[in-house]
Short mmCIF file of C-alpha atoms in Angstrom, two decimals:
data_model
loop_
_atom_site.label_atom_id
_atom_site.label_comp_id
_atom_site.label_asym_id
_atom_site.label_seq_id
_atom_site.Cartn_x
_atom_site.Cartn_y
_atom_site.Cartn_z
CA UNK A 28 100.88 60.65 98.06
CA UNK A 29 97.77 61.54 95.43
CA UNK A 30 97.27 59.29 93.03
CA UNK A 31 95.45 62.56 91.48
CA UNK A 32 96.94 64.76 88.41
CA UNK A 33 95.65 66.28 85.32
CA UNK A 34 97.64 62.43 83.95
CA UNK A 35 95.10 60.82 85.75
CA UNK A 36 91.78 62.63 85.38
CA UNK A 37 92.70 62.83 81.87
CA UNK A 38 92.72 58.83 82.02
CA UNK A 39 89.81 58.85 83.91
CA UNK A 40 87.76 61.12 81.68
CA UNK A 41 88.91 59.08 78.58
CA UNK A 42 87.30 56.03 80.62
CA UNK A 43 90.77 54.18 80.49
CA UNK A 44 91.34 51.69 81.81
CA UNK A 45 94.83 52.20 84.54
CA UNK A 46 96.30 50.99 87.08
CA UNK A 47 98.66 53.43 88.74
CA UNK A 48 101.42 52.43 89.67
CA UNK A 49 104.62 53.91 92.63
CA UNK A 50 109.03 53.88 92.97
CA UNK A 51 111.16 55.69 95.32
CA UNK A 52 111.79 58.24 92.61
CA UNK A 53 115.55 59.13 92.72
CA UNK A 54 116.82 62.29 90.42
CA UNK A 55 120.47 61.05 90.86
CA UNK A 56 119.62 58.57 88.72
CA UNK A 57 121.63 57.98 85.55
CA UNK A 58 119.14 56.04 83.32
CA UNK A 59 115.80 57.96 85.44
CA UNK A 60 113.82 55.68 83.64
CA UNK A 61 115.67 52.21 83.73
CA UNK A 62 115.69 52.91 87.54
CA UNK A 63 112.13 52.92 87.12
CA UNK A 64 111.59 49.63 85.63
CA UNK A 65 114.09 48.69 87.53
CA UNK A 66 111.91 49.85 90.65
CA UNK A 67 109.26 48.30 89.50
CA UNK A 68 110.49 44.92 88.58
CA UNK A 69 108.95 45.52 84.71
CA UNK A 70 111.20 45.23 81.88
CA UNK A 71 112.95 48.16 80.04
CA UNK A 72 110.49 47.26 76.82
CA UNK A 73 107.17 48.10 78.48
CA UNK A 74 108.17 51.07 80.27
CA UNK A 75 107.98 54.25 77.70
CA UNK A 76 109.86 58.04 78.56
CA UNK A 77 107.49 60.93 77.96
CA UNK A 78 110.11 63.32 75.76
CA UNK A 79 108.93 66.40 74.55
CA UNK A 80 111.30 67.83 70.96
CA UNK A 81 109.79 70.87 68.82
CA UNK A 82 109.80 69.35 65.07
CA UNK A 83 110.99 72.58 62.77
CA UNK A 84 110.27 74.72 66.24
CA UNK A 85 106.93 73.51 66.26
CA UNK A 86 106.40 71.07 69.63
CA UNK A 87 105.70 67.76 69.59
CA UNK A 88 105.23 64.55 71.84
CA UNK A 89 107.07 61.42 71.89
CA UNK A 90 107.08 58.09 73.73
CA UNK A 91 109.16 55.73 73.55
CA UNK A 92 111.39 52.71 75.24
CA UNK A 93 112.99 53.85 78.68
CA UNK A 94 116.39 51.92 77.28
CA UNK A 95 115.90 52.82 74.10
CA UNK A 96 117.33 56.61 71.21
CA UNK A 97 114.93 58.49 69.68
CA UNK A 98 116.72 58.64 66.02
CA UNK A 99 115.72 62.81 65.35
CA UNK A 100 115.45 61.80 61.48
CA UNK A 101 112.15 60.09 61.62
CA UNK A 102 111.18 61.98 64.09
CA UNK A 103 110.50 64.67 62.38
CA UNK A 104 109.24 62.59 59.83
CA UNK A 105 106.64 61.41 61.69
CA UNK A 106 105.36 64.54 61.69
CA UNK A 107 105.71 65.51 58.36
CA UNK A 108 108.92 68.25 59.33
CA UNK A 109 112.73 68.16 58.37
CA UNK A 110 114.21 68.43 61.67
CA UNK A 111 114.06 68.54 65.27
CA UNK A 112 116.08 68.38 68.38
CA UNK A 113 115.12 67.78 72.73
CA UNK A 114 112.75 70.59 73.55
CA UNK A 115 114.93 71.97 77.17
CA UNK A 116 114.00 71.03 80.05
CA UNK A 117 111.90 74.51 81.05
CA UNK A 118 110.06 74.65 77.54
CA UNK A 119 108.97 71.65 78.16
CA UNK A 120 107.45 71.91 81.86
CA UNK A 121 106.00 74.59 80.93
CA UNK A 122 104.36 73.97 77.85
CA UNK A 123 103.37 70.31 79.53
CA UNK A 124 102.54 70.79 83.28
CA UNK A 125 104.83 69.14 83.88
CA UNK A 126 108.25 68.96 85.80
CA UNK A 127 110.47 66.48 84.05
CA UNK A 128 110.91 63.29 85.07
CA UNK A 129 106.89 63.84 85.84
CA UNK A 130 106.45 64.68 81.88
CA UNK A 131 103.08 62.48 81.17
CA UNK A 132 101.41 62.90 77.26
CA UNK A 133 98.65 62.93 78.97
CA UNK A 134 96.29 65.74 80.24
CA UNK A 135 99.09 67.83 79.38
CA UNK A 136 98.48 72.33 79.53
CA UNK A 137 98.59 72.12 75.36
CA UNK A 138 97.92 69.46 73.05
CA UNK A 139 100.75 69.46 71.18
CA UNK A 140 101.39 65.87 68.15
CA UNK A 141 101.81 62.39 69.75
CA UNK A 142 103.66 59.59 68.15
CA UNK A 143 104.62 56.96 69.88
CA UNK A 144 107.47 54.67 69.03
CA UNK A 145 105.57 51.38 67.24
CA UNK A 146 106.76 48.27 69.01
CA UNK A 147 104.62 49.27 71.58
CA UNK A 148 101.85 47.50 69.97
CA UNK A 149 103.23 44.40 70.48
CA UNK A 150 103.47 44.33 74.36
CA UNK A 151 100.21 43.41 76.31
CA UNK A 152 101.18 46.50 78.53
CA UNK A 153 102.18 49.43 79.43
CA UNK A 154 103.97 51.58 81.28
CA UNK A 155 104.28 55.61 81.23
CA UNK A 156 104.52 58.72 83.27
CA UNK A 157 100.89 59.36 85.76
CA UNK A 158 102.51 63.17 85.11
CA UNK A 159 104.19 62.70 89.23
CA UNK A 160 107.80 61.70 89.44
CA UNK A 161 108.46 58.37 91.36
CA UNK A 162 103.87 57.64 89.46
CA UNK A 163 103.06 56.19 86.67
CA UNK A 164 100.63 54.16 84.92
CA UNK A 165 99.68 50.80 83.23
CA UNK A 166 97.45 50.43 80.68
CA UNK A 167 97.19 48.51 77.28
CA UNK A 168 98.66 50.54 73.72
CA UNK A 169 96.12 50.41 73.13
CA UNK A 170 94.29 52.17 75.07
CA UNK A 171 97.32 54.14 76.02
CA UNK A 172 97.26 55.37 72.37
CA UNK A 173 93.36 56.81 72.60
CA UNK A 174 94.12 58.76 76.00
CA UNK A 175 96.48 61.00 73.96
CA UNK A 176 95.27 60.90 70.64
CA UNK A 177 99.38 59.52 69.89
CA UNK A 178 100.07 57.97 66.27
CA UNK A 179 102.62 55.17 65.96
CA UNK A 180 105.92 55.16 63.98
CA UNK A 181 109.46 54.86 63.07
CA UNK A 182 110.67 56.67 65.77
CA UNK A 183 114.32 54.12 67.79
CA UNK A 184 117.92 55.14 66.12
#
């Protein structure tokens, strides 16, 4: 599997240090993110999922721990909006250029505002999708925020 994706190219361009981690993606897994954490031997609080949302009809991106759920009220508030909802998968794929299960906050086709769960800052490193199903990147939370343009926010329910 090639380790070059729009996400890793964006990380390289940002001068960010990261390590590529691969695993066997299982589309039938009940919780794909938790499956990924288990497959790579990382605690779920260090493995983060990238979710595409719409806040007052505008696209946005949130990065949160795989085992946690987001609060739509908190997501809306984080982006200064009144309401938030999950983006339809086909719209998320079109907006990001990535397939669902491989969406990364790095190197998206269209740059959108991005919020990262504030809990990430307590971790020495985090693992986030690297732009392809079964390909993850391990990097520091500060580097992830810098490379994605994310801001820390209270997003979890």
